[in-house]
PDB file of C-alpha atoms in Angstrom:
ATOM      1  CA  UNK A   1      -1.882 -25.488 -10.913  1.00 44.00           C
ATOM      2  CA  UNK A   2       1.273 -25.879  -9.082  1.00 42.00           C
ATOM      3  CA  UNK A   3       2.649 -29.498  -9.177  1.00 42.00           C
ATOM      4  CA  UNK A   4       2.885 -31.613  -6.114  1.00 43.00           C
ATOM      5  CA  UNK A   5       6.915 -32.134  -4.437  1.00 45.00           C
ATOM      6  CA  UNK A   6       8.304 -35.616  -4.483  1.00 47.00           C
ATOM      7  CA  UNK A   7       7.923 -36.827  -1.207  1.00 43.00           C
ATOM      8  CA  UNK A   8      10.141 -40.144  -0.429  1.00 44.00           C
ATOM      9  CA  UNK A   9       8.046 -42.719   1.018  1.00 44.00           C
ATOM     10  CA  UNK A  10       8.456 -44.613   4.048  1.00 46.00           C
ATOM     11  CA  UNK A  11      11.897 -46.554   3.948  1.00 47.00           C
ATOM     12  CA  UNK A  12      12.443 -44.869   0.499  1.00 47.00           C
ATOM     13  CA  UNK A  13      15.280 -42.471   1.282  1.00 45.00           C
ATOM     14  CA  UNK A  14      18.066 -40.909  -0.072  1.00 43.00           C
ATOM     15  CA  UNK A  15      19.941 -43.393   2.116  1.00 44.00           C
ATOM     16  CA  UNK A  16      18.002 -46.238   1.219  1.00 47.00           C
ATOM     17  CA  UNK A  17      16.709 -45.777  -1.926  1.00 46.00           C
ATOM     18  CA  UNK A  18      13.676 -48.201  -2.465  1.00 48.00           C
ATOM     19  CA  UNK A  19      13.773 -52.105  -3.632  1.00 47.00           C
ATOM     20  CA  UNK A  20      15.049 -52.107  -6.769  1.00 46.00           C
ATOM     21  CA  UNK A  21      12.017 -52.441  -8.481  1.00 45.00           C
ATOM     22  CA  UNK A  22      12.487 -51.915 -12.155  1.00 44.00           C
ATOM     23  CA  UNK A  23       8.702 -50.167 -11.736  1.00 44.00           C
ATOM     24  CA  UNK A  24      10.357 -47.301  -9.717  1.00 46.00           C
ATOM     25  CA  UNK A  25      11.754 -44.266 -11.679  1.00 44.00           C
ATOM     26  CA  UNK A  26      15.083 -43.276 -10.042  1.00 49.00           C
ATOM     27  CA  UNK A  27      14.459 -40.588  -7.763  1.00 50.00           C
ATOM     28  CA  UNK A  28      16.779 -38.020  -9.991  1.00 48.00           C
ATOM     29  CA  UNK A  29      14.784 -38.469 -12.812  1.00 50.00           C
ATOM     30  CA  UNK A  30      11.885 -38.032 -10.770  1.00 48.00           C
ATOM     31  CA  UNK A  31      13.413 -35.469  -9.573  1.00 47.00           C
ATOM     32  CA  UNK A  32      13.656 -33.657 -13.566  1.00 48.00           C
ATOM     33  CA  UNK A  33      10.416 -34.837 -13.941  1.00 47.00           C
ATOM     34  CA  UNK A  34       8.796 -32.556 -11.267  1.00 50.00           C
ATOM     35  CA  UNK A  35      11.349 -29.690 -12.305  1.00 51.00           C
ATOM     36  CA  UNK A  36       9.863 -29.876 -16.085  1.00 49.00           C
ATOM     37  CA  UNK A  37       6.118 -30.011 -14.872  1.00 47.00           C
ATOM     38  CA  UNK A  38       7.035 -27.304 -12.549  1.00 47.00           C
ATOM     39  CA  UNK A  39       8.772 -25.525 -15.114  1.00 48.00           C
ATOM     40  CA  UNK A  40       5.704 -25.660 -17.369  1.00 47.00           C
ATOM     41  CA  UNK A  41       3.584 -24.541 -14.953  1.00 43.00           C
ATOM     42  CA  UNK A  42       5.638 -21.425 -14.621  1.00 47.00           C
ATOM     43  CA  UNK A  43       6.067 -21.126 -18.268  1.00 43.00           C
ATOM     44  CA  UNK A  44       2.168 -21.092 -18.608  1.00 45.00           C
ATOM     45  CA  UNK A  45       1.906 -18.565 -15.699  1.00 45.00           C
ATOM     46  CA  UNK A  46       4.360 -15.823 -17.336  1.00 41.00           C
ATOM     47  CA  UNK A  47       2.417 -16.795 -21.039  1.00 40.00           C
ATOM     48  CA  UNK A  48      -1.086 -15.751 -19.115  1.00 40.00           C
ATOM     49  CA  UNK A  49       0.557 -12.722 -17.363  1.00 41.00           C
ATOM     50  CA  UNK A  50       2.006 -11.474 -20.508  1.00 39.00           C
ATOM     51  CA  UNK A  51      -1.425 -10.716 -21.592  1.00 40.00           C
ATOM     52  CA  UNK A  52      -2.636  -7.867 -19.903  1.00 41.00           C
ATOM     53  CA  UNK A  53       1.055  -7.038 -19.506  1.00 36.00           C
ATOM     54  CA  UNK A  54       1.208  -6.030 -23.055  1.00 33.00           C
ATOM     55  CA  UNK A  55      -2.005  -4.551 -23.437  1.00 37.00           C
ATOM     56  CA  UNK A  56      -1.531  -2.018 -20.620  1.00 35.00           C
ATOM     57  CA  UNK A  57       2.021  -1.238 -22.067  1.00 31.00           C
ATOM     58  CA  UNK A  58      -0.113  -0.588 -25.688  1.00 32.00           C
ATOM     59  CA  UNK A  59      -2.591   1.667 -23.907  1.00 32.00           C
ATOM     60  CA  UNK A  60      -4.730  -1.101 -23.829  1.00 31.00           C
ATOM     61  CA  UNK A  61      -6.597   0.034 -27.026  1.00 31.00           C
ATOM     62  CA  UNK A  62      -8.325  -2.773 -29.170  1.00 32.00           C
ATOM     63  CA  UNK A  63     -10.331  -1.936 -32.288  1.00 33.00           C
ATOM     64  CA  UNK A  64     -13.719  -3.580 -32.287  1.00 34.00           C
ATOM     65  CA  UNK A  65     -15.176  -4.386 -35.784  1.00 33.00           C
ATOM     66  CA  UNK A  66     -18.354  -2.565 -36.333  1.00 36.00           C
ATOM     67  CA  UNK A  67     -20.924  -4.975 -36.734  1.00 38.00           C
ATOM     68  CA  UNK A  68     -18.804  -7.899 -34.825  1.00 43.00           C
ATOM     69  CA  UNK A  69     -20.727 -10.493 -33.224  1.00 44.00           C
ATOM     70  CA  UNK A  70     -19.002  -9.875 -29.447  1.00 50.00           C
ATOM     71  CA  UNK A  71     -15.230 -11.663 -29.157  1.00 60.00           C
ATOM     72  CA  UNK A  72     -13.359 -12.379 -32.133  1.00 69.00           C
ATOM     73  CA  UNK A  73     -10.385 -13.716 -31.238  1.00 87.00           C
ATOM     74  CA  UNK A  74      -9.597 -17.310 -29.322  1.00 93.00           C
ATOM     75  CA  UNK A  75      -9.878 -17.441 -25.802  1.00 94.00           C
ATOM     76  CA  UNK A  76      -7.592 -18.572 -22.981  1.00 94.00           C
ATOM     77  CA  UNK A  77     -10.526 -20.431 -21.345  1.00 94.00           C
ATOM     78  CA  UNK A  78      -9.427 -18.736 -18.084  1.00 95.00           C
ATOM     79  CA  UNK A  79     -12.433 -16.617 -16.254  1.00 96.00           C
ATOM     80  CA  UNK A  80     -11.115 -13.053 -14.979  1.00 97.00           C
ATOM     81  CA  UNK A  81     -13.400 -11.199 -12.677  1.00 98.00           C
ATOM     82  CA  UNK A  82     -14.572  -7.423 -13.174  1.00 98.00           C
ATOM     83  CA  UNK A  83     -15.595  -5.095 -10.402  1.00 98.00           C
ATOM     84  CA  UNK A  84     -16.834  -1.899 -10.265  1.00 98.00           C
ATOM     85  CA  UNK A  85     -18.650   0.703  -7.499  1.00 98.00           C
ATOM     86  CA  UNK A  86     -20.388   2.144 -10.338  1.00 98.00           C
ATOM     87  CA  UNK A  87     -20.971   1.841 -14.085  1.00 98.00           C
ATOM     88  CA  UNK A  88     -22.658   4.239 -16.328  1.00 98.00           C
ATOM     89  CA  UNK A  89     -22.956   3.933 -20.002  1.00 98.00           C
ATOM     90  CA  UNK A  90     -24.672   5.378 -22.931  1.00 98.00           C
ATOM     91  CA  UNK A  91     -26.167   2.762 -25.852  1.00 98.00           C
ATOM     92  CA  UNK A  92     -26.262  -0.467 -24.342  1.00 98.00           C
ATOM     93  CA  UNK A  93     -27.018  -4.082 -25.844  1.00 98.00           C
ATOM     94  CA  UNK A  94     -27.150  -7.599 -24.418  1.00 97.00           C
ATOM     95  CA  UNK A  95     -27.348 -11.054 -26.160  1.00 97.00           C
ATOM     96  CA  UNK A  96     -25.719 -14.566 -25.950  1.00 94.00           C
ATOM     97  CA  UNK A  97     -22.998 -15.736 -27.792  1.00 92.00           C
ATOM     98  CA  UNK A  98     -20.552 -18.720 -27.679  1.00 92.00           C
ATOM     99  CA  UNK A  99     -16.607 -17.767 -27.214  1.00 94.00           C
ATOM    100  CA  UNK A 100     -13.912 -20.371 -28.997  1.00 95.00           C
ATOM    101  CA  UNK A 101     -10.471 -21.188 -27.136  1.00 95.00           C
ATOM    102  CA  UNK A 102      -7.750 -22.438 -29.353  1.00 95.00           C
ATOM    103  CA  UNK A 103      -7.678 -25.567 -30.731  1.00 94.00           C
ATOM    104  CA  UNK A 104      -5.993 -28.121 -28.067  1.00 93.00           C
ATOM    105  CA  UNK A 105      -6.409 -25.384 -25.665  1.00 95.00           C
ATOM    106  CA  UNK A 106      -5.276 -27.423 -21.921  1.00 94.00           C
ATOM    107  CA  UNK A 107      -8.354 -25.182 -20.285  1.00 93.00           C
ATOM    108  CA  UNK A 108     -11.179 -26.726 -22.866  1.00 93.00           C
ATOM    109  CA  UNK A 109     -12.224 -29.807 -20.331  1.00 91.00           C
ATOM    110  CA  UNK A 110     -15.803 -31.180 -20.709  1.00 90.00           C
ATOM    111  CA  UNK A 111     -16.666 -27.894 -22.935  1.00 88.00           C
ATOM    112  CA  UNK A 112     -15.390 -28.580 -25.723  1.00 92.00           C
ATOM    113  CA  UNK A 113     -13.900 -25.384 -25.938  1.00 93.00           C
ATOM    114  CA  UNK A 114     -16.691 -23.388 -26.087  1.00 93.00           C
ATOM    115  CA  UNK A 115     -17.876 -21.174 -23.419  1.00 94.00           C
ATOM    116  CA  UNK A 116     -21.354 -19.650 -23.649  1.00 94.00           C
ATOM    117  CA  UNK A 117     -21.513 -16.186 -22.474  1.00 96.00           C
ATOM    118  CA  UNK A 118     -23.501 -13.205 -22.386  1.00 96.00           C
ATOM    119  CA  UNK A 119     -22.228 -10.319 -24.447  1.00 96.00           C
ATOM    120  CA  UNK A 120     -22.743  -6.966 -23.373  1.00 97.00           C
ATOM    121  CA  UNK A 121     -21.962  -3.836 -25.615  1.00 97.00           C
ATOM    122  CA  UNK A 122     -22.088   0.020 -24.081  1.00 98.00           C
ATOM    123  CA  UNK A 123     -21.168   2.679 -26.827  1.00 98.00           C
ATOM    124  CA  UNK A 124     -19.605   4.903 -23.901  1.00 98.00           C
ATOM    125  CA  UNK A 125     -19.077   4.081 -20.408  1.00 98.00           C
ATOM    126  CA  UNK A 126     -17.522   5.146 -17.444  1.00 98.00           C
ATOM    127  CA  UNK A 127     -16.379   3.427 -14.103  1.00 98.00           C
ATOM    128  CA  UNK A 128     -15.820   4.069 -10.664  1.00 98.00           C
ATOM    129  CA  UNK A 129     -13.031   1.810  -8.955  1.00 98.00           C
ATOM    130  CA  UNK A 130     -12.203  -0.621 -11.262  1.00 98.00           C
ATOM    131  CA  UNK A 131     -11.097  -3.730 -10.255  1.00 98.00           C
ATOM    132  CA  UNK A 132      -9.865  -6.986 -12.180  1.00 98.00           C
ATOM    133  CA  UNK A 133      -8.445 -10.043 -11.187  1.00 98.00           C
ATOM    134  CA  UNK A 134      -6.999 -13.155 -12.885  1.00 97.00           C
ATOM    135  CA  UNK A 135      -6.593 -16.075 -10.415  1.00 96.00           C
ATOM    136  CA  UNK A 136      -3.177 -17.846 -11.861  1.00 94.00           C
ATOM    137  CA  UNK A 137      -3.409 -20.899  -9.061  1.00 90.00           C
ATOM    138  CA  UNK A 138      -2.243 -19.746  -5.809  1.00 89.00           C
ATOM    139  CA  UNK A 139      -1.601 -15.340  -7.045  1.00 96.00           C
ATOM    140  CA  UNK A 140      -3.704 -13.237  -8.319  1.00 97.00           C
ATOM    141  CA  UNK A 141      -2.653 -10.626 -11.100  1.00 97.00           C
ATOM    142  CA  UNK A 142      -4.335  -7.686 -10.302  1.00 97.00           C
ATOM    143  CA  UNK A 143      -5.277  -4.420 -12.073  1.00 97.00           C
ATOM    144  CA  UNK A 144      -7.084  -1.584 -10.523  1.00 98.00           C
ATOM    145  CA  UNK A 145      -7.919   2.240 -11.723  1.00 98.00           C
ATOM    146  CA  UNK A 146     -10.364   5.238 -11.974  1.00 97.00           C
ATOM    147  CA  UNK A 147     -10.109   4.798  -7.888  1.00 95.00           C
ATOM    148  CA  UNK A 148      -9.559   8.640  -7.909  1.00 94.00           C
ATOM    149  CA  UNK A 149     -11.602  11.604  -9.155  1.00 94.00           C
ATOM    150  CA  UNK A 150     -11.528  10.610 -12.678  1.00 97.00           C
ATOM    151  CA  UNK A 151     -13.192   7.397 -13.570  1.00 97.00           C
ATOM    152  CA  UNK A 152     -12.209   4.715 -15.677  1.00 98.00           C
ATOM    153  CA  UNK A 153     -13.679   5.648 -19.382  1.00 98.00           C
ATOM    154  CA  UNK A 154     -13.917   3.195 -22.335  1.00 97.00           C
ATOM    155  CA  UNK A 155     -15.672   3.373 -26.133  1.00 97.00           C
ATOM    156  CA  UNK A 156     -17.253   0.403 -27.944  1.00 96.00           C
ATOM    157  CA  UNK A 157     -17.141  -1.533 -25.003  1.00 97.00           C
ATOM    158  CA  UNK A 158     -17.959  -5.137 -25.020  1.00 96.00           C
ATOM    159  CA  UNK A 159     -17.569  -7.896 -22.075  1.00 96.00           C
ATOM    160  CA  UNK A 160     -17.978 -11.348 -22.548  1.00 96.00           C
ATOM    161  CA  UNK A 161     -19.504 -12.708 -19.387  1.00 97.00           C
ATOM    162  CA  UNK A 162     -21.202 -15.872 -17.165  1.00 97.00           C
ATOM    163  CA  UNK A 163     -21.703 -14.173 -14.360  1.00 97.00           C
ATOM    164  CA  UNK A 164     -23.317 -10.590 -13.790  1.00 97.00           C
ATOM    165  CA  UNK A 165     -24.795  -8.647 -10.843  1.00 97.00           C
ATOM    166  CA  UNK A 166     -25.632  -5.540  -9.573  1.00 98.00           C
ATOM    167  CA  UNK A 167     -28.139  -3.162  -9.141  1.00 98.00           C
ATOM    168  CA  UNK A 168     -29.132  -2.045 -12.730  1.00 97.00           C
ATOM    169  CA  UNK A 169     -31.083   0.739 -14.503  1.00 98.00           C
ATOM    170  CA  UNK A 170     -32.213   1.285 -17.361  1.00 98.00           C
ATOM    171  CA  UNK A 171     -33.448   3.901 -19.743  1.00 98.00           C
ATOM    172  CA  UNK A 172     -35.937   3.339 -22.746  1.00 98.00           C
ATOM    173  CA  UNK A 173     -34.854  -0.149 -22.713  1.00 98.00           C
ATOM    174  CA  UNK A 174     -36.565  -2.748 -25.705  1.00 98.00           C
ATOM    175  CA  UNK A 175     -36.368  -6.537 -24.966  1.00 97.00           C
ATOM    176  CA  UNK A 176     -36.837  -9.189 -27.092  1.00 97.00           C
ATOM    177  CA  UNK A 177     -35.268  -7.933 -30.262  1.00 96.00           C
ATOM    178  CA  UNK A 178     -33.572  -9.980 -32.588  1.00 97.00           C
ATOM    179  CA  UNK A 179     -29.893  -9.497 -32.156  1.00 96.00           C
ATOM    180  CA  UNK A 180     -29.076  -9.032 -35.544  1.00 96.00           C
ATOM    181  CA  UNK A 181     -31.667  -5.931 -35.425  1.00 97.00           C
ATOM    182  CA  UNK A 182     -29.720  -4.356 -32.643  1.00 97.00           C
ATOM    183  CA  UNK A 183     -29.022  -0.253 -33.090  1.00 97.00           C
ATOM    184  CA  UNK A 184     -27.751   0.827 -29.842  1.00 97.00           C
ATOM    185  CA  UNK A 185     -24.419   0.472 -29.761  1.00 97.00           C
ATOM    186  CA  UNK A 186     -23.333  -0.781 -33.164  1.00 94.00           C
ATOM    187  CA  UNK A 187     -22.770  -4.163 -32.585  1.00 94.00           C
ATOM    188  CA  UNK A 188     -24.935  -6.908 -34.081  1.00 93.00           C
ATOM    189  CA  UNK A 189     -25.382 -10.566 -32.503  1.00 93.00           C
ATOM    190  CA  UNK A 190     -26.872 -13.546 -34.372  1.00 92.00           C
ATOM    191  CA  UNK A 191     -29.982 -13.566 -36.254  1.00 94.00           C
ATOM    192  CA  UNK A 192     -32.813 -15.039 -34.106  1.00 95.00           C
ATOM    193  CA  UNK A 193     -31.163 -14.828 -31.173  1.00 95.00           C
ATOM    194  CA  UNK A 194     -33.137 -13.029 -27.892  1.00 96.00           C
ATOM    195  CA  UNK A 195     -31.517  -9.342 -27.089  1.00 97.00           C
ATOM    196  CA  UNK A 196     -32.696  -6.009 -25.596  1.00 98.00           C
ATOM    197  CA  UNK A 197     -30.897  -2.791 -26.045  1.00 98.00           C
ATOM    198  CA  UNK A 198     -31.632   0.549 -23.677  1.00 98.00           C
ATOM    199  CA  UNK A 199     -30.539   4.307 -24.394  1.00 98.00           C
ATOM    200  CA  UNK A 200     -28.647   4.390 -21.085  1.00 98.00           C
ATOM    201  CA  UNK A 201     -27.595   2.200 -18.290  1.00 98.00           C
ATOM    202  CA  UNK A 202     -26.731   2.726 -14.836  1.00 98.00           C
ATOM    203  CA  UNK A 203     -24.964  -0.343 -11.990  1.00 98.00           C
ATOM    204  CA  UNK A 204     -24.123  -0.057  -9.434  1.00 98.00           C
ATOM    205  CA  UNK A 205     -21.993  -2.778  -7.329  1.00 98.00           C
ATOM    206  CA  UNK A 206     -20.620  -4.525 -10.382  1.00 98.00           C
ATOM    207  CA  UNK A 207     -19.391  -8.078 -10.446  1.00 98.00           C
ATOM    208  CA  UNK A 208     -18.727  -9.685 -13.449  1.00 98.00           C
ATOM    209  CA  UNK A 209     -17.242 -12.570 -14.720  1.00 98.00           C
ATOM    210  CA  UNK A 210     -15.476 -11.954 -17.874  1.00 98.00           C
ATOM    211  CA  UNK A 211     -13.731 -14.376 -20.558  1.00 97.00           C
ATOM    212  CA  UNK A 212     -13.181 -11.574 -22.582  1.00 96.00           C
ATOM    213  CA  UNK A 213     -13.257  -7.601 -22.810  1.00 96.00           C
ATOM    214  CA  UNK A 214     -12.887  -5.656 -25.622  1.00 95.00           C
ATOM    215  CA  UNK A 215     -12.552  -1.687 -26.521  1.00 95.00           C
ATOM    216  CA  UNK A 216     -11.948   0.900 -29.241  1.00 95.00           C
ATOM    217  CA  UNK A 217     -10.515   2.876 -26.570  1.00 96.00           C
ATOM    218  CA  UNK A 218      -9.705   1.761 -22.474  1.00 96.00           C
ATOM    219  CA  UNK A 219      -8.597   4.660 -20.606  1.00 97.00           C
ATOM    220  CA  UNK A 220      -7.680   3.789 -17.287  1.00 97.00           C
ATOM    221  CA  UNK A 221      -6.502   6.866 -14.704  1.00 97.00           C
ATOM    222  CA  UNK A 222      -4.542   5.946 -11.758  1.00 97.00           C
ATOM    223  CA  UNK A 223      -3.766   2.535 -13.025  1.00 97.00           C
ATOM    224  CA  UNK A 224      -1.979   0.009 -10.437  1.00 97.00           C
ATOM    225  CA  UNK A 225      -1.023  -3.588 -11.873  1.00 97.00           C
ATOM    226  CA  UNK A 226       0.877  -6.065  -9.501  1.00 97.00           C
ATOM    227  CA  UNK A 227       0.246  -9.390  -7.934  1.00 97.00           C
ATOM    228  CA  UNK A 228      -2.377 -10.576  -4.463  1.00 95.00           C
ATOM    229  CA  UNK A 229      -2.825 -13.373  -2.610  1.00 94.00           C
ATOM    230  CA  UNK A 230      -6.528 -11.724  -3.103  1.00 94.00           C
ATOM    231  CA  UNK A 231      -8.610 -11.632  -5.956  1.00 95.00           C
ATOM    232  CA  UNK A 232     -11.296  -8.678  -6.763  1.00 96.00           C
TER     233      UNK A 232
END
């Protein structure tokens, strides 16, 4: 993410400051150039690390529509990863979805600005060392809780993912439903779209990767939020 430093080339120097080709941008305003990139890189950086900023500082609590089909809001388009030792959760549900960044969003690329995900939905869960992680280019902004005796606890929990893994279990668990028949944890997906849905579910040794998380309520014990040249 971080721009490249003008570097003179050879017998382009300060002293001796190129041929005079009208081509060649003098090396001040090259100079401005590479401070406004750089400058927008930064800017973009603070805009992405507000983010979780402000949702720790509001208790991270965000109200999930009952009946929602997973995300509602736009995406940044940048993947965050989720870990956890152990996850436990009562009324679970699973289907795909597509996730929207904004429009003109600088992370869309080849995808249009769609990303298709798996949405997961637990009615109540708890987790054991929590660890997330946003790579900004070059840092990491990095959140960890529920490392102590209390876990991490959350309600009407949903994750937007690409990536999962673990070792799962589950408990009276139904696949192949229709996701708009889905009664588990209250949150319907599309009609004719493949789900399953369990009573309980149990992983341990949870990756994820997330493009979006959502909560009626994110309690998070123990929470530490600062910046690693390490990811989760």
């Amino acid at each position: 993410m971080a721009s490249s430093p003008d570097v003179p080339s050879d017998g382009n120097t300060p002293e001796n400051p190129g041929n005079g080709s009208p081509s060649e941008a003098p090396q001040t305003d090259r100079a401005a150039a590479g401070g406004e990139r750089r400058g927008r890189v930064r800017a973009r950086r603070a805009a992405v690390m507000a983010v979780p900023a402000t949702l720790v500082a509001a208790g991270l609590a965000v109200l999930t529509a009952q009946g929602a089909l997973g995300v509602q809001f736009a995406i940044s388009g940048m993947p965050f990863t989720v870990t956890a030792t152990d996850l436990t959760g009562t009324g679970f549900e699973q289907f795909g979805g597509l996730d929207n960044m904004a429009d003109g969003s600088p992370n869309a690329g080849d995808s249009g600005g769609q990303e298709l995900v798996v949405t997961s939905a637990i009615k109540n869960a708890t987790l054991t060392k929590l660890c997330q992680s946003v790579d900004l280019g070059g840092t990491n902004l990095l959140i960890r809780a529920g490392g102590g005796d209390t876990p991490v606890s959350a309600s009407d929990l949903t994750t937007d993912s690409t990536q999962l893994s673990g070792d799962a279990a589950f408990n009276n668990i139904e696949i192949g439903n229709d996701a708009s028949t889905l009664t588990k944890a209250g949150v319907k997906g599309p009609i004719g779209v493949f789900s399953q849905q369990a009573d309980t579910v149990h992983i341990a040794n949870l990756r994820q990767t997330n493009y979006a998380t959502t909560a009626g309520v994110f309690k998070l014990p123990g929470l530490k939020l600062g910046f690693s040249s390490k990811g989760c």
